[in-house]
Every structure is written in C-alpha cells, then in structure tokens.
mmCIF file of C-alpha atoms in Angstrom:
data_model
loop_
_atom_site.group_PDB
_atom_site.id
_atom_site.type_symbol
_atom_site.label_atom_id
_atom_site.label_comp_id
_atom_site.label_asym_id
_atom_site.label_seq_id
_atom_site.Cartn_x
_atom_site.Cartn_y
_atom_site.Cartn_z
ATOM 1 C CA UNK A 265 22.380 9.429 -9.002
ATOM 2 C CA UNK A 266 21.386 12.194 -6.325
ATOM 3 C CA UNK A 267 18.206 11.983 -4.281
ATOM 4 C CA UNK A 268 16.732 14.745 -7.131
ATOM 5 C CA UNK A 269 17.763 12.918 -9.653
ATOM 6 C CA UNK A 270 15.870 9.841 -7.773
ATOM 7 C CA UNK A 271 13.073 11.701 -7.211
ATOM 8 C CA UNK A 272 12.472 13.193 -10.414
ATOM 9 C CA UNK A 273 12.777 9.664 -12.132
ATOM 10 C CA UNK A 274 10.044 8.368 -9.674
ATOM 11 C CA UNK A 275 7.531 10.720 -9.702
ATOM 12 C CA UNK A 276 7.237 11.794 -12.573
ATOM 13 C CA UNK A 277 6.961 10.184 -16.530
ATOM 14 C CA UNK A 278 4.014 8.982 -17.893
ATOM 15 C CA UNK A 279 0.612 9.392 -15.903
ATOM 16 C CA UNK A 280 3.408 10.245 -13.125
ATOM 17 C CA UNK A 281 3.969 6.926 -12.571
ATOM 18 C CA UNK A 282 8.139 7.266 -12.701
ATOM 19 C CA UNK A 283 10.852 6.329 -15.671
ATOM 20 C CA UNK A 284 12.854 3.609 -15.571
ATOM 21 C CA UNK A 285 16.597 4.140 -15.377
ATOM 22 C CA UNK A 286 19.892 2.590 -15.800
ATOM 23 C CA UNK A 287 22.633 2.906 -13.552
ATOM 24 C CA UNK A 288 26.559 2.027 -14.864
ATOM 25 C CA UNK A 289 28.177 2.726 -11.156
ATOM 26 C CA UNK A 290 25.914 1.249 -9.094
ATOM 27 C CA UNK A 291 27.835 -2.633 -9.148
ATOM 28 C CA UNK A 292 31.445 -1.801 -8.941
ATOM 29 C CA UNK A 293 31.503 -3.387 -5.637
ATOM 30 C CA UNK A 294 29.482 -5.947 -5.535
ATOM 31 C CA UNK A 295 31.003 -9.281 -4.974
ATOM 32 C CA UNK A 296 29.203 -10.978 -7.670
ATOM 33 C CA UNK A 297 30.239 -9.709 -9.992
ATOM 34 C CA UNK A 298 33.153 -11.883 -9.681
ATOM 35 C CA UNK A 299 30.786 -15.193 -10.420
ATOM 36 C CA UNK A 300 30.507 -17.286 -12.647
ATOM 37 C CA UNK A 301 29.235 -20.149 -14.287
ATOM 38 C CA UNK A 302 31.367 -22.729 -12.780
ATOM 39 C CA UNK A 303 31.778 -20.854 -9.607
ATOM 40 C CA UNK A 304 27.859 -21.739 -9.360
ATOM 41 C CA UNK A 305 28.719 -25.194 -9.632
ATOM 42 C CA UNK A 306 31.137 -25.787 -7.113
ATOM 43 C CA UNK A 307 29.866 -23.546 -4.453
ATOM 44 C CA UNK A 308 25.828 -24.178 -4.766
ATOM 45 C CA UNK A 309 25.619 -27.308 -7.296
ATOM 46 C CA UNK A 310 24.165 -29.744 -4.856
ATOM 47 C CA UNK A 311 20.798 -27.142 -4.770
ATOM 48 C CA UNK A 312 17.941 -28.274 -5.308
ATOM 49 C CA UNK A 313 16.165 -25.880 -8.095
ATOM 50 C CA UNK A 314 12.952 -25.501 -10.184
ATOM 51 C CA UNK A 315 12.844 -24.530 -12.845
ATOM 52 C CA UNK A 316 9.774 -23.477 -15.966
ATOM 53 C CA UNK A 317 9.633 -22.890 -19.907
ATOM 54 C CA UNK A 318 8.797 -19.062 -18.716
ATOM 55 C CA UNK A 319 7.926 -16.950 -15.652
ATOM 56 C CA UNK A 320 3.983 -17.992 -16.542
ATOM 57 C CA UNK A 321 4.491 -21.479 -16.858
ATOM 58 C CA UNK A 322 2.863 -23.971 -14.951
ATOM 59 C CA UNK A 323 4.831 -26.765 -16.022
ATOM 60 C CA UNK A 324 8.013 -27.149 -13.766
ATOM 61 C CA UNK A 325 10.612 -29.154 -13.311
ATOM 62 C CA UNK A 326 13.207 -30.016 -10.562
ATOM 63 C CA UNK A 327 16.669 -30.713 -10.630
ATOM 64 C CA UNK A 328 20.370 -30.170 -9.369
ATOM 65 C CA UNK A 329 21.698 -26.759 -9.633
ATOM 66 C CA UNK A 330 24.818 -28.031 -11.561
ATOM 67 C CA UNK A 331 23.119 -30.201 -13.730
ATOM 68 C CA UNK A 332 20.801 -26.843 -14.696
ATOM 69 C CA UNK A 333 23.819 -25.213 -15.397
ATOM 70 C CA UNK A 334 25.742 -27.587 -17.525
ATOM 71 C CA UNK A 335 22.362 -27.269 -19.282
ATOM 72 C CA UNK A 336 22.051 -23.771 -20.093
ATOM 73 C CA UNK A 337 25.886 -23.769 -21.254
ATOM 74 C CA UNK A 338 25.242 -26.174 -23.728
ATOM 75 C CA UNK A 339 25.360 -25.565 -27.187
ATOM 76 C CA UNK A 340 22.928 -25.325 -29.515
ATOM 77 C CA UNK A 341 18.843 -24.673 -29.463
ATOM 78 C CA UNK A 342 17.364 -25.407 -26.117
ATOM 79 C CA UNK A 343 14.104 -25.468 -27.208
ATOM 80 C CA UNK A 344 11.750 -28.379 -26.131
ATOM 81 C CA UNK A 345 14.630 -29.873 -24.365
ATOM 82 C CA UNK A 346 14.799 -30.332 -20.503
ATOM 83 C CA UNK A 347 17.895 -30.855 -18.464
ATOM 84 C CA UNK A 348 20.269 -33.744 -17.688
ATOM 85 C CA UNK A 349 18.157 -36.045 -14.209
ATOM 86 C CA UNK A 350 15.323 -32.569 -13.756
ATOM 87 C CA UNK A 351 12.188 -34.372 -13.279
ATOM 88 C CA UNK A 352 8.783 -32.922 -13.605
ATOM 89 C CA UNK A 353 7.014 -31.076 -10.618
ATOM 90 C CA UNK A 354 3.750 -33.166 -10.262
ATOM 91 C CA UNK A 355 2.309 -35.822 -12.545
ATOM 92 C CA UNK A 356 -0.847 -32.949 -13.641
ATOM 93 C CA UNK A 357 2.237 -31.245 -15.117
ATOM 94 C CA UNK A 358 3.904 -33.825 -17.326
ATOM 95 C CA UNK A 359 3.433 -34.133 -20.804
ATOM 96 C CA UNK A 360 1.579 -37.210 -22.042
ATOM 97 C CA UNK A 361 3.773 -40.434 -23.016
ATOM 98 C CA UNK A 362 3.615 -39.401 -26.319
ATOM 99 C CA UNK A 363 5.450 -36.811 -25.982
ATOM 100 C CA UNK A 364 3.062 -34.488 -26.790
ATOM 101 C CA UNK A 365 0.751 -31.908 -25.014
ATOM 102 C CA UNK A 366 2.518 -29.852 -22.120
ATOM 103 C CA UNK A 367 6.046 -30.012 -23.502
ATOM 104 C CA UNK A 368 7.705 -26.992 -22.716
ATOM 105 C CA UNK A 369 8.520 -25.404 -26.041
ATOM 106 C CA UNK A 370 11.127 -22.917 -24.503
ATOM 107 C CA UNK A 371 14.910 -23.191 -22.723
ATOM 108 C CA UNK A 372 13.791 -24.187 -19.004
ATOM 109 C CA UNK A 373 14.470 -20.904 -17.107
ATOM 110 C CA UNK A 374 15.431 -20.801 -13.320
ATOM 111 C CA UNK A 375 13.305 -17.574 -12.608
ATOM 112 C CA UNK A 376 13.001 -15.395 -9.614
ATOM 113 C CA UNK A 377 15.128 -17.724 -7.670
ATOM 114 C CA UNK A 378 14.648 -16.855 -3.832
ATOM 115 C CA UNK A 379 17.362 -16.243 -2.554
ATOM 116 C CA UNK A 380 16.667 -15.570 1.196
ATOM 117 C CA UNK A 381 16.527 -19.004 2.216
ATOM 118 C CA UNK A 382 20.158 -20.032 0.739
ATOM 119 C CA UNK A 383 23.052 -19.291 3.082
ATOM 120 C CA UNK A 384 25.088 -16.076 2.414
ATOM 121 C CA UNK A 385 24.204 -15.603 -1.363
ATOM 122 C CA UNK A 386 22.844 -12.688 -0.893
ATOM 123 C CA UNK A 387 25.979 -10.686 0.421
ATOM 124 C CA UNK A 388 27.205 -10.529 -2.667
ATOM 125 C CA UNK A 389 25.047 -7.841 -3.504
ATOM 126 C CA UNK A 390 22.445 -5.329 -2.086
ATOM 127 C CA UNK A 391 20.757 -2.160 -2.607
ATOM 128 C CA UNK A 392 22.114 0.384 -5.164
ATOM 129 C CA UNK A 393 23.829 3.766 -3.267
ATOM 130 C CA UNK A 394 21.015 5.776 -4.395
ATOM 131 C CA UNK A 395 18.305 3.768 -2.689
ATOM 132 C CA UNK A 396 20.024 2.465 0.200
ATOM 133 C CA UNK A 397 18.770 5.415 2.272
ATOM 134 C CA UNK A 398 15.630 4.957 1.777
ATOM 135 C CA UNK A 399 14.635 1.622 1.685
ATOM 136 C CA UNK A 400 11.898 1.517 3.965
ATOM 137 C CA UNK A 401 12.204 -2.234 3.728
ATOM 138 C CA UNK A 402 15.517 -2.203 5.068
ATOM 139 C CA UNK A 403 14.503 -0.862 8.705
ATOM 140 C CA UNK A 404 12.747 -3.153 9.474
ATOM 141 C CA UNK A 405 14.199 -6.539 11.635
ATOM 142 C CA UNK A 406 15.293 -9.611 9.493
ATOM 143 C CA UNK A 407 13.037 -11.949 11.568
ATOM 144 C CA UNK A 408 9.956 -9.811 11.138
ATOM 145 C CA UNK A 409 10.830 -9.310 7.285
ATOM 146 C CA UNK A 410 11.180 -13.211 6.772
ATOM 147 C CA UNK A 411 8.023 -13.789 9.047
ATOM 148 C CA UNK A 412 5.038 -11.679 7.342
ATOM 149 C CA UNK A 413 5.919 -10.243 4.176
ATOM 150 C CA UNK A 414 6.705 -11.892 0.761
ATOM 151 C CA UNK A 415 10.819 -12.130 -0.605
ATOM 152 C CA UNK A 416 12.237 -9.674 -2.213
ATOM 153 C CA UNK A 417 15.629 -11.213 -3.326
ATOM 154 C CA UNK A 418 15.965 -12.897 -6.119
ATOM 155 C CA UNK A 419 18.310 -14.312 -9.090
ATOM 156 C CA UNK A 420 17.556 -15.300 -12.705
ATOM 157 C CA UNK A 421 19.892 -17.217 -14.789
ATOM 158 C CA UNK A 422 18.483 -18.482 -18.059
ATOM 159 C CA UNK A 423 19.338 -19.606 -21.373
ATOM 160 C CA UNK A 424 20.125 -17.823 -24.844
ATOM 161 C CA UNK A 425 16.178 -17.395 -25.564
ATOM 162 C CA UNK A 426 14.936 -17.796 -21.753
ATOM 163 C CA UNK A 427 11.781 -16.133 -21.350
ATOM 164 C CA UNK A 428 10.282 -13.633 -19.265
ATOM 165 C CA UNK A 429 6.332 -12.910 -20.052
ATOM 166 C CA UNK A 430 5.177 -9.239 -19.563
ATOM 167 C CA UNK A 431 4.396 -8.646 -15.389
ATOM 168 C CA UNK A 432 4.686 -6.459 -13.185
ATOM 169 C CA UNK A 433 6.297 -6.858 -9.577
ATOM 170 C CA UNK A 434 4.248 -7.921 -6.661
ATOM 171 C CA UNK A 435 3.049 -5.842 -3.946
ATOM 172 C CA UNK A 436 4.254 -2.262 -5.796
ATOM 173 C CA UNK A 437 7.374 -2.585 -4.745
ATOM 174 C CA UNK A 438 10.070 -0.796 -6.814
ATOM 175 C CA UNK A 439 12.570 -3.621 -8.237
ATOM 176 C CA UNK A 440 16.408 -3.107 -9.873
ATOM 177 C CA UNK A 441 17.442 -6.084 -12.573
ATOM 178 C CA UNK A 442 21.150 -5.949 -11.845
ATOM 179 C CA UNK A 443 23.020 -8.328 -14.936
ATOM 180 C CA UNK A 444 25.897 -10.249 -13.468
ATOM 181 C CA UNK A 445 26.816 -12.429 -16.617
ATOM 182 C CA UNK A 446 25.490 -12.214 -20.633
ATOM 183 C CA UNK A 447 22.868 -10.199 -22.289
ATOM 184 C CA UNK A 448 18.994 -9.128 -21.715
ATOM 185 C CA UNK A 449 16.668 -7.200 -24.185
ATOM 186 C CA UNK A 450 13.675 -6.161 -21.484
ATOM 187 C CA UNK A 451 10.332 -4.200 -22.907
ATOM 188 C CA UNK A 452 8.477 -1.911 -20.372
ATOM 189 C CA UNK A 453 5.154 -0.149 -20.170
ATOM 190 C CA UNK A 454 4.093 2.068 -17.603
ATOM 191 C CA UNK A 455 1.562 1.296 -15.331
ATOM 192 C CA UNK A 456 -0.621 4.380 -16.880
ATOM 193 C CA UNK A 457 -0.384 1.773 -20.051
ATOM 194 C CA UNK A 458 -1.207 -1.179 -18.849
ATOM 195 C CA UNK A 459 -4.854 -1.816 -19.714
ATOM 196 C CA UNK A 460 -3.902 -1.589 -23.279
ATOM 197 C CA UNK A 461 -0.816 -4.242 -23.042
ATOM 198 C CA UNK A 462 -2.433 -6.680 -20.406
ATOM 199 C CA UNK A 463 -5.539 -7.737 -18.398
ATOM 200 C CA UNK A 464 -4.989 -6.391 -14.959
ATOM 201 C CA UNK A 465 -6.927 -7.176 -11.329
ATOM 202 C CA UNK A 466 -8.739 -4.266 -9.538
ATOM 203 C CA UNK A 467 -5.269 -3.958 -7.295
ATOM 204 C CA UNK A 468 -3.212 -3.442 -10.305
ATOM 205 C CA UNK A 469 -0.958 -6.454 -11.201
ATOM 206 C CA UNK A 470 -1.049 -8.114 -14.735
ATOM 207 C CA UNK A 471 -3.205 -11.454 -14.755
ATOM 208 C CA UNK A 472 -1.028 -13.880 -15.347
ATOM 209 C CA UNK A 473 -0.399 -15.015 -19.028
ATOM 210 C CA UNK A 474 -2.413 -12.215 -19.886
ATOM 211 C CA UNK A 475 -0.046 -9.542 -21.242
ATOM 212 C CA UNK A 476 1.080 -9.411 -25.329
ATOM 213 C CA UNK A 477 4.431 -10.982 -26.854
ATOM 214 C CA UNK A 478 5.740 -7.255 -27.783
ATOM 215 C CA UNK A 479 7.732 -9.315 -30.373
ATOM 216 C CA UNK A 480 4.959 -10.396 -32.316
ATOM 217 C CA UNK A 481 1.863 -8.098 -30.917
ATOM 218 C CA UNK A 482 -1.920 -9.827 -31.350
ATOM 219 C CA UNK A 483 -3.197 -6.563 -32.385
ATOM 220 C CA UNK A 484 -7.005 -7.469 -32.499
ATOM 221 C CA UNK A 485 -7.013 -8.660 -28.688
ATOM 222 C CA UNK A 486 -5.085 -5.478 -28.169
ATOM 223 C CA UNK A 487 -6.255 -3.035 -30.401
ATOM 224 C CA UNK A 488 -4.681 0.152 -28.508
ATOM 225 C CA UNK A 489 -1.160 -1.327 -28.572
ATOM 226 C CA UNK A 490 -0.166 1.259 -30.659
ATOM 227 C CA UNK A 491 -0.816 4.316 -28.426
ATOM 228 C CA UNK A 492 1.186 2.931 -26.103
ATOM 229 C CA UNK A 493 4.710 4.287 -25.373
ATOM 230 C CA UNK A 494 6.981 1.052 -25.253
ATOM 231 C CA UNK A 495 10.574 1.752 -23.621
ATOM 232 C CA UNK A 496 13.270 -0.951 -24.759
ATOM 233 C CA UNK A 497 16.285 -1.671 -23.125
ATOM 234 C CA UNK A 498 19.888 -3.776 -23.638
ATOM 235 C CA UNK A 499 21.356 -4.899 -20.262
ATOM 236 C CA UNK A 500 24.992 -5.922 -19.752
ATOM 237 C CA UNK A 501 27.309 -7.370 -17.177
ATOM 238 C CA UNK A 502 27.922 -4.168 -14.389
ATOM 239 C CA UNK A 503 23.989 -2.213 -15.793
ATOM 240 C CA UNK A 504 21.597 -2.428 -13.192
ATOM 241 C CA UNK A 505 17.974 -1.183 -14.370
ATOM 242 C CA UNK A 506 15.693 0.363 -11.970
ATOM 243 C CA UNK A 507 11.823 -0.119 -12.292
ATOM 244 C CA UNK A 508 9.602 1.820 -10.582
ATOM 245 C CA UNK A 509 6.127 0.676 -8.723
ATOM 246 C CA UNK A 510 3.994 -1.219 -11.160
ATOM 247 C CA UNK A 511 6.059 -0.907 -14.387
ATOM 248 C CA UNK A 512 5.665 -4.082 -16.569
ATOM 249 C CA UNK A 513 8.179 -5.517 -18.220
ATOM 250 C CA UNK A 514 9.091 -8.759 -19.931
ATOM 251 C CA UNK A 515 12.568 -10.295 -20.869
ATOM 252 C CA UNK A 516 14.357 -12.474 -23.435
ATOM 253 C CA UNK A 517 17.839 -13.916 -22.556
ATOM 254 C CA UNK A 518 19.916 -12.666 -26.071
ATOM 255 C CA UNK A 519 23.112 -14.766 -24.350
ATOM 256 C CA UNK A 520 23.250 -16.976 -21.046
ATOM 257 C CA UNK A 521 23.437 -15.384 -18.106
ATOM 258 C CA UNK A 522 22.453 -14.017 -14.583
ATOM 259 C CA UNK A 523 20.782 -11.081 -13.043
ATOM 260 C CA UNK A 524 19.519 -11.119 -9.389
ATOM 261 C CA UNK A 525 16.866 -8.259 -8.424
ATOM 262 C CA UNK A 526 16.356 -6.569 -5.027
ATOM 263 C CA UNK A 527 12.728 -5.066 -4.187
ATOM 264 C CA UNK A 528 12.623 -1.444 -2.643
ATOM 265 C CA UNK A 529 10.057 0.727 -0.983
ATOM 266 C CA UNK A 530 10.487 4.656 -0.415
ATOM 267 C CA UNK A 531 7.325 7.670 -0.256
ATOM 268 C CA UNK A 532 6.664 6.866 -3.684
ATOM 269 C CA UNK A 533 5.211 4.061 -3.454
ATOM 270 C CA UNK A 534 4.755 3.511 0.031
ATOM 271 C CA UNK A 535 0.541 3.897 -0.295
ATOM 272 C CA UNK A 536 0.133 1.057 -3.194
ATOM 273 C CA UNK A 537 2.852 -1.547 -0.841
ATOM 274 C CA UNK A 538 0.938 -0.921 2.043
ATOM 275 C CA UNK A 539 -2.407 -1.569 0.537
ATOM 276 C CA UNK A 540 -1.098 -4.490 -1.584
ATOM 277 C CA UNK A 541 -0.121 -6.080 2.429
ATOM 278 C CA UNK A 542 -3.059 -4.616 4.031
ATOM 279 C CA UNK A 543 -5.424 -5.881 1.214
ATOM 280 C CA UNK A 544 -4.474 -8.921 -1.139
ATOM 281 C CA UNK A 545 -2.080 -10.792 1.116
ATOM 282 C CA UNK A 546 -3.892 -10.846 3.669
ATOM 283 C CA UNK A 547 -4.904 -14.644 3.924
ATOM 284 C CA UNK A 548 -1.664 -14.865 3.410
ATOM 285 C CA UNK A 549 -0.045 -12.625 6.709
ATOM 286 C CA UNK A 550 -2.657 -14.445 8.095
ATOM 287 C CA UNK A 551 -1.561 -18.022 6.995
ATOM 288 C CA UNK A 552 2.419 -17.352 8.044
ATOM 289 C CA UNK A 553 1.491 -16.154 11.329
ATOM 290 C CA UNK A 554 -0.212 -19.133 11.868
ATOM 291 C CA UNK A 555 2.371 -21.518 10.412
ATOM 292 C CA UNK A 556 5.945 -19.585 10.609
ATOM 293 C CA UNK A 557 8.324 -20.968 12.608
ATOM 294 C CA UNK A 558 9.181 -18.486 14.362
ATOM 295 C CA UNK A 559 5.429 -17.827 16.061
ATOM 296 C CA UNK A 560 5.247 -21.440 17.571
ATOM 297 C CA UNK A 561 7.585 -20.912 20.467
ATOM 298 C CA UNK A 562 6.017 -21.383 23.653
ATOM 299 C CA UNK A 563 4.086 -18.723 25.152
ATOM 300 C CA UNK A 564 4.648 -17.030 21.681
ATOM 301 C CA UNK A 565 0.337 -17.911 20.440
ATOM 302 C CA UNK A 566 -2.549 -18.082 21.847
ATOM 303 C CA UNK A 567 -3.511 -21.499 22.480
ATOM 304 C CA UNK A 568 -6.554 -21.661 19.914
ATOM 305 C CA UNK A 569 -3.818 -21.008 17.334
ATOM 306 C CA UNK A 570 -2.332 -24.640 18.093
ATOM 307 C CA UNK A 571 -5.469 -25.780 17.998
ATOM 308 C CA UNK A 572 -5.435 -24.502 14.032
ATOM 309 C CA UNK A 573 -2.297 -25.539 13.190
ATOM 310 C CA UNK A 574 -3.665 -29.120 14.755
ATOM 311 C CA UNK A 575 -6.630 -29.396 12.354
ATOM 312 C CA UNK A 576 -5.694 -30.814 9.014
ATOM 313 C CA UNK A 577 -8.769 -29.349 7.096
ATOM 314 C CA UNK A 578 -8.143 -25.613 8.103
ATOM 315 C CA UNK A 579 -4.591 -26.562 7.969
ATOM 316 C CA UNK A 580 -4.671 -27.234 4.360
ATOM 317 C CA UNK A 581 -6.901 -24.378 3.644
ATOM 318 C CA UNK A 582 -4.316 -22.162 5.222
ATOM 319 C CA UNK A 583 -1.460 -23.699 2.865
ATOM 320 C CA UNK A 584 -3.753 -22.793 -0.434
ATOM 321 C CA UNK A 585 -2.672 -19.139 0.878
ATOM 322 C CA UNK A 586 0.876 -19.808 1.948
ATOM 323 C CA UNK A 587 3.366 -22.873 2.319
ATOM 324 C CA UNK A 588 7.113 -22.665 4.282
#
C-alpha cells in the first residue's frame, strides 16, 4: 500500500466517504501474532474484565479473564450461558428470580476491551505501516492523549456466535480491525447510506441498537434497504480490515477468536474528528479536565477546580459524562 493507494481509497467510494480495504501484509512483524488463548490466561488471567451479550447490550457481567477464556473455548452452544464465577454488573441488570427477563440471549463477549491502561499489552501491535506517518493521534504526547481524548486501542475476544451490532465508531476516526485468532464475518455500509439502515443522530453517529440486522433485515422498518450497497467479508488470522471514518459495520464470530483495533486521524477525516471532539464531546472533555489525576497536582489547576471536585452534586453531574 502506497500513500497514493490510501488516498484513493479514503477519498473515493460511495458518496466520497471512502472504501474499506483488507491488507494482508500489515501484521507480519507484530508480536501479537504469537498470542494464544493459553497465553492470555497465563499473562493476564487475573485481570477483571466486563463482558456483554452483544455490543449494544445493557446487561453486563464481571469476572476474571482466565474464567472467560475457559468459557469461550468450551464445546457446544453458549447462547444463554454465562462464564463460571462471573457476576452481573449492577442489580438493575440482573435477570429476575425465575430466570426470565433480561437473561443474555447470546454468548458473553469481551467487546471493545480498553488496552490503554493495561501494562505492555498494547506494545504487541501498532498502526499499520501505511498509516504510521499520517496518523495525527500519534503526534500527541501520550499524557495529553490519555488525559483529554477518548480511548483508541482495543481488543475483542469472543466465542463463536459473538455479535457486534451495526454501528459506526466514535469521533469519526478511521479504525482497523486486525484478526489474530479465529475467523470473523463483517457486513459494512457506507456513511452515505447510513440513514437507510439505522437511526442516526445529528452528528452522524448511529443511535444505539437501532440498526438493522443484515442476517434478517426488517424491510418494514428499513424499506429502502435494497437500495444500499453492503460490503461483506470474512477476515482470518493475518488480515487487517481498514474502515474509513463513519463506515457502519457489524461483526459475527464464526469461531472463537481474538481481534485488535486502533483508531487514526488523517487529513481525510480531520474535520469531522475535530468537530466531534469540539462539540459532541465537550461535556466529557470538561469533566476530564476536572477529574483526571494528572491534572490535580498542586499549582496546575485554579482553586475553583478543587471546589468543584469536592462538591458531591457537581461531581456527580460530571461523572455522568466521564468516570475515570
């Protein structure tokens, strides 16, 4: 992939919103290609993780990564089953005493696991070679990026049948999904056709849980679905799928697997990313300024910030936007 190749793919496509592409030579020197489920158990097995039945599910569970790895590598259908020693997060999300109600329908999925605060794991992979000199996020000081901006480095670990419902990624970043273990199927739609397949907010983001299921589309709810141009692919170990800013996507685990993802910003999506950071994330950004530990040293913040931090009412309002 040359710079000209990338520019052509990110600037063209449906409605001028780019075209996704798969690169097969981007991960050859990544040490994460040596990962295994057993390696995760030995290295990070005691780490507490939070899982859900799908990307949009409000029902979440908490437990050790080692128990979760045992769960996803079990034989048989995992729908409706939960990992051993896991507990529900929040009493309001638990199923009722009869076992009905909100019990998870699909296998529990470790989706969008934030790796930025887990020591050394993010060193096993990086931006693909064709983005390393053009990603603006890499030019920020690490302390600045952690303090002020959303997370941009994730892992997805799931069982066969794990589901990420139709959505597009935060802040209009480009993103990649790199497959380490297993196989995953994705269906993609251009942001130029987003309103034909999902409810969208004024800033171009999908409203959670409103998108169609490409496996069984509701044509009454989305009568113009047949006018869209879905892109469909299967990624296997060593495949890196690059998604231009705003592209809608859903993913199904064809086997148990591990993927990693990292976001990027270049000249083709800088304007949309900057607007997102400046407008849609302003309350979150302000709350980070008040709460982030790196900004609480003596002499850094004015006295009124200390008063805000010590006021339970104001702090609770800020915590609705951001919880460190």
